[in-house]
């Protein structure tokens, strides 16, 4: 009987070890996919640093972000947009949801919502509120891409359209999206 109990215990512990190893391997694979996605997005975005994008044209942050995402992840980002952005309840009755608006990708349907700047990693989409215009307070008005260390790369309107890396402004931070792997493989 003791031998049987020992054998059952050994088999049980072996099964637990296999299950733990499998879970660890899956977690490591997910991290590798995220690193690969981040590297693709950052490679595409960093090519723009200190270069102009649609010089003199205002409100081009989302168009630049989409161009980066299309280069890194494919043409689906040409018109991909949510009908339920985080700031939807703040938009006016006549405000249209359009792919060129900064909030058009600000939705949990595209990935994990990151609510703190210090939790962002390179490749996350950064959304800012209250950066310009006559919008109601809290409306998302700017988008860029995290580079790590609480910084982001973005196409600025205020400097005639040059793409820059800067600190993420904490007061304007509305959230971030870490894209789901299905959007960028």
mmCIF file of N, CA and C in Angstrom, residues 6-63:
data_model
loop_
_atom_site.group_PDB
_atom_site.id
_atom_site.type_symbol
_atom_site.label_atom_id
_atom_site.label_comp_id
_atom_site.label_asym_id
_atom_site.label_seq_id
_atom_site.Cartn_x
_atom_site.Cartn_y
_atom_site.Cartn_z
ATOM 1 N N UNK A 6 3.179 6.023 -2.675
ATOM 2 C CA UNK A 6 4.383 6.716 -3.145
ATOM 3 C C UNK A 6 4.320 6.917 -4.654
ATOM 4 N N UNK A 7 3.912 5.889 -5.373
ATOM 5 C CA UNK A 7 3.810 5.973 -6.823
ATOM 6 C C UNK A 7 2.781 7.035 -7.234
ATOM 7 N N UNK A 8 1.641 7.067 -6.569
ATOM 8 C CA UNK A 8 0.599 8.064 -6.866
ATOM 9 C C UNK A 8 1.131 9.465 -6.586
ATOM 10 N N UNK A 9 1.834 9.623 -5.472
ATOM 11 C CA UNK A 9 2.400 10.928 -5.117
ATOM 12 C C UNK A 9 3.409 11.378 -6.168
ATOM 13 N N UNK A 10 4.276 10.467 -6.586
ATOM 14 C CA UNK A 10 5.281 10.796 -7.603
ATOM 15 C C UNK A 10 4.602 11.188 -8.914
ATOM 16 N N UNK A 11 3.601 10.425 -9.334
ATOM 17 C CA UNK A 11 2.875 10.754 -10.566
ATOM 18 C C UNK A 11 2.171 12.104 -10.456
ATOM 19 N N UNK A 12 1.578 12.384 -9.299
ATOM 20 C CA UNK A 12 0.894 13.656 -9.093
ATOM 21 C C UNK A 12 1.883 14.819 -9.181
ATOM 22 N N UNK A 13 3.014 14.685 -8.498
ATOM 23 C CA UNK A 13 4.023 15.745 -8.521
ATOM 24 C C UNK A 13 4.600 15.926 -9.923
ATOM 25 N N UNK A 14 4.769 14.849 -10.642
ATOM 26 C CA UNK A 14 5.261 14.934 -12.020
ATOM 27 C C UNK A 14 4.265 15.685 -12.896
ATOM 28 N N UNK A 15 2.992 15.384 -12.724
ATOM 29 C CA UNK A 15 1.947 16.061 -13.504
ATOM 30 C C UNK A 15 1.921 17.547 -13.184
ATOM 31 N N UNK A 16 2.070 17.899 -11.904
ATOM 32 C CA UNK A 16 2.098 19.313 -11.513
ATOM 33 C C UNK A 16 3.284 20.012 -12.141
ATOM 34 N N UNK A 17 4.420 19.350 -12.148
ATOM 35 C CA UNK A 17 5.621 19.930 -12.736
ATOM 36 C C UNK A 17 5.441 20.165 -14.229
ATOM 37 N N UNK A 18 4.859 19.190 -14.936
ATOM 38 C CA UNK A 18 4.609 19.325 -16.370
ATOM 39 C C UNK A 18 3.656 20.485 -16.632
ATOM 40 N N UNK A 19 2.592 20.589 -15.823
ATOM 41 C CA UNK A 19 1.621 21.671 -15.978
ATOM 42 C C UNK A 19 2.281 23.019 -15.726
ATOM 43 N N UNK A 20 3.106 23.104 -14.690
ATOM 44 C CA UNK A 20 3.804 24.357 -14.392
ATOM 45 C C UNK A 20 4.773 24.719 -15.517
ATOM 46 N N UNK A 21 5.490 23.726 -16.034
ATOM 47 C CA UNK A 21 6.420 23.977 -17.139
ATOM 48 C C UNK A 21 5.670 24.456 -18.373
ATOM 49 N N UNK A 22 4.519 23.849 -18.654
ATOM 50 C CA UNK A 22 3.710 24.247 -19.806
ATOM 51 C C UNK A 22 3.223 25.690 -19.651
ATOM 52 N N UNK A 23 2.738 26.034 -18.466
ATOM 53 C CA UNK A 23 2.261 27.400 -18.207
ATOM 54 C C UNK A 23 3.413 28.397 -18.328
ATOM 55 N N UNK A 24 4.578 28.022 -17.820
ATOM 56 C CA UNK A 24 5.751 28.895 -17.906
ATOM 57 C C UNK A 24 6.149 29.092 -19.368
ATOM 58 N N UNK A 25 6.130 28.031 -20.157
ATOM 59 C CA UNK A 25 6.472 28.126 -21.580
ATOM 60 C C UNK A 25 5.479 29.002 -22.334
ATOM 61 N N UNK A 26 4.182 28.872 -22.007
ATOM 62 C CA UNK A 26 3.165 29.706 -22.645
ATOM 63 C C UNK A 26 3.375 31.176 -22.301
ATOM 64 N N UNK A 27 3.672 31.460 -21.034
ATOM 65 C CA UNK A 27 3.906 32.840 -20.602
ATOM 66 C C UNK A 27 5.131 33.419 -21.300
ATOM 67 N N UNK A 28 6.182 32.630 -21.409
ATOM 68 C CA UNK A 28 7.391 33.088 -22.099
ATOM 69 C C UNK A 28 7.116 33.336 -23.580
ATOM 70 N N UNK A 29 6.298 32.504 -24.196
ATOM 71 C CA UNK A 29 5.938 32.692 -25.603
ATOM 72 C C UNK A 29 5.143 33.985 -25.786
ATOM 73 N N UNK A 30 4.235 34.273 -24.857
ATOM 74 C CA UNK A 30 3.457 35.521 -24.924
ATOM 75 C C UNK A 30 4.368 36.738 -24.804
ATOM 76 N N UNK A 31 5.337 36.662 -23.905
ATOM 77 C CA UNK A 31 6.289 37.767 -23.748
ATOM 78 C C UNK A 31 7.084 37.956 -25.037
ATOM 79 N N UNK A 32 7.512 36.871 -25.648
ATOM 80 C CA UNK A 32 8.270 36.959 -26.901
ATOM 81 C C UNK A 32 7.438 37.586 -28.021
ATOM 82 N N UNK A 33 6.160 37.239 -28.085
ATOM 83 C CA UNK A 33 5.267 37.834 -29.088
ATOM 84 C C UNK A 33 5.139 39.325 -28.830
ATOM 85 N N UNK A 34 4.979 39.718 -27.562
ATOM 86 C CA UNK A 34 4.847 41.143 -27.230
ATOM 87 C C UNK A 34 6.126 41.894 -27.576
ATOM 88 N N UNK A 35 7.281 41.300 -27.299
ATOM 89 C CA UNK A 35 8.560 41.936 -27.633
ATOM 90 C C UNK A 35 8.687 42.104 -29.143
ATOM 91 N N UNK A 36 8.308 41.083 -29.891
ATOM 92 C CA UNK A 36 8.363 41.149 -31.353
ATOM 93 C C UNK A 36 7.452 42.249 -31.880
ATOM 94 N N UNK A 37 6.228 42.324 -31.351
ATOM 95 C CA UNK A 37 5.284 43.368 -31.748
ATOM 96 C C UNK A 37 5.839 44.738 -31.428
ATOM 97 N N UNK A 38 6.326 44.906 -30.223
ATOM 98 C CA UNK A 38 6.901 46.179 -29.795
ATOM 99 C C UNK A 38 8.059 46.585 -30.697
ATOM 100 N N UNK A 39 8.932 45.650 -31.013
ATOM 101 C CA UNK A 39 10.088 45.942 -31.870
ATOM 102 C C UNK A 39 9.649 46.381 -33.267
ATOM 103 N N UNK A 40 8.623 45.728 -33.812
ATOM 104 C CA UNK A 40 8.128 46.106 -35.146
ATOM 105 C C UNK A 40 7.569 47.521 -35.134
ATOM 106 N N UNK A 41 6.766 47.818 -34.130
ATOM 107 C CA UNK A 41 6.169 49.153 -34.045
ATOM 108 C C UNK A 41 7.252 50.206 -33.824
ATOM 109 N N UNK A 42 8.181 49.946 -32.930
ATOM 110 C CA UNK A 42 9.220 50.933 -32.632
ATOM 111 C C UNK A 42 10.153 51.141 -33.826
ATOM 112 N N UNK A 43 10.470 50.087 -34.542
ATOM 113 C CA UNK A 43 11.312 50.214 -35.733
ATOM 114 C C UNK A 43 10.663 51.146 -36.748
ATOM 115 N N UNK A 44 9.372 50.999 -36.921
ATOM 116 C CA UNK A 44 8.629 51.844 -37.856
ATOM 117 C C UNK A 44 8.529 53.280 -37.344
ATOM 118 N N UNK A 45 8.244 53.455 -36.068
ATOM 119 C CA UNK A 45 8.046 54.801 -35.499
ATOM 120 C C UNK A 45 9.343 55.596 -35.442
ATOM 121 N N UNK A 46 10.424 54.964 -35.024
ATOM 122 C CA UNK A 46 11.677 55.695 -34.818
ATOM 123 C C UNK A 46 12.292 56.204 -36.117
ATOM 124 N N UNK A 47 11.890 55.648 -37.248
ATOM 125 C CA UNK A 47 12.368 56.173 -38.536
ATOM 126 C C UNK A 47 11.916 57.614 -38.765
ATOM 127 N N UNK A 48 10.871 58.015 -38.065
ATOM 128 C CA UNK A 48 10.298 59.346 -38.229
ATOM 129 C C UNK A 48 10.887 60.395 -37.298
ATOM 130 N N UNK A 49 11.673 59.994 -36.309
ATOM 131 C CA UNK A 49 12.148 60.956 -35.314
ATOM 132 C C UNK A 49 12.823 62.159 -35.974
ATOM 133 N N UNK A 50 12.397 63.350 -35.565
ATOM 134 C CA UNK A 50 12.907 64.645 -36.044
ATOM 135 C C UNK A 50 12.637 64.910 -37.519
ATOM 136 N N UNK A 51 11.698 64.193 -38.090
ATOM 137 C CA UNK A 51 11.299 64.424 -39.474
ATOM 138 C C UNK A 51 9.891 65.006 -39.495
ATOM 139 N N UNK A 52 9.603 65.717 -40.563
ATOM 140 C CA UNK A 52 8.280 66.297 -40.719
ATOM 141 C C UNK A 52 7.293 65.292 -41.280
ATOM 142 N N UNK A 53 6.071 65.420 -40.838
ATOM 143 C CA UNK A 53 4.966 64.622 -41.366
ATOM 144 C C UNK A 53 3.830 65.591 -41.673
ATOM 145 N N UNK A 54 3.527 65.735 -42.945
ATOM 146 C CA UNK A 54 2.474 66.654 -43.387
ATOM 147 C C UNK A 54 2.659 68.029 -42.762
ATOM 148 N N UNK A 55 3.810 68.609 -43.049
ATOM 149 C CA UNK A 55 4.190 69.915 -42.516
ATOM 150 C C UNK A 55 3.072 70.929 -42.758
ATOM 151 N N UNK A 56 2.772 71.702 -41.724
ATOM 152 C CA UNK A 56 1.791 72.767 -41.832
ATOM 153 C C UNK A 56 0.346 72.323 -41.716
ATOM 154 N N UNK A 57 0.098 71.041 -41.760
ATOM 155 C CA UNK A 57 -1.279 70.547 -41.630
ATOM 156 C C UNK A 57 -1.531 70.183 -40.170
ATOM 157 N N UNK A 58 -2.588 70.709 -39.609
ATOM 158 C CA UNK A 58 -2.879 70.425 -38.199
ATOM 159 C C UNK A 58 -3.606 69.092 -38.049
ATOM 160 N N UNK A 59 -3.676 68.641 -36.822
ATOM 161 C CA UNK A 59 -4.440 67.447 -36.442
ATOM 162 C C UNK A 59 -4.046 66.198 -37.233
ATOM 163 N N UNK A 60 -2.770 65.911 -37.284
ATOM 164 C CA UNK A 60 -2.292 64.751 -38.042
ATOM 165 C C UNK A 60 -1.694 63.660 -37.159
ATOM 166 N N UNK A 61 -1.861 63.739 -35.849
ATOM 167 C CA UNK A 61 -1.244 62.753 -34.964
ATOM 168 C C UNK A 61 -1.750 61.332 -35.228
ATOM 169 N N UNK A 62 -3.052 61.164 -35.429
ATOM 170 C CA UNK A 62 -3.581 59.822 -35.668
ATOM 171 C C UNK A 62 -3.206 59.319 -37.048
ATOM 172 N N UNK A 63 -3.169 60.199 -38.044
ATOM 173 C CA UNK A 63 -2.751 59.755 -39.376
ATOM 174 C C UNK A 63 -1.313 59.255 -39.344
#
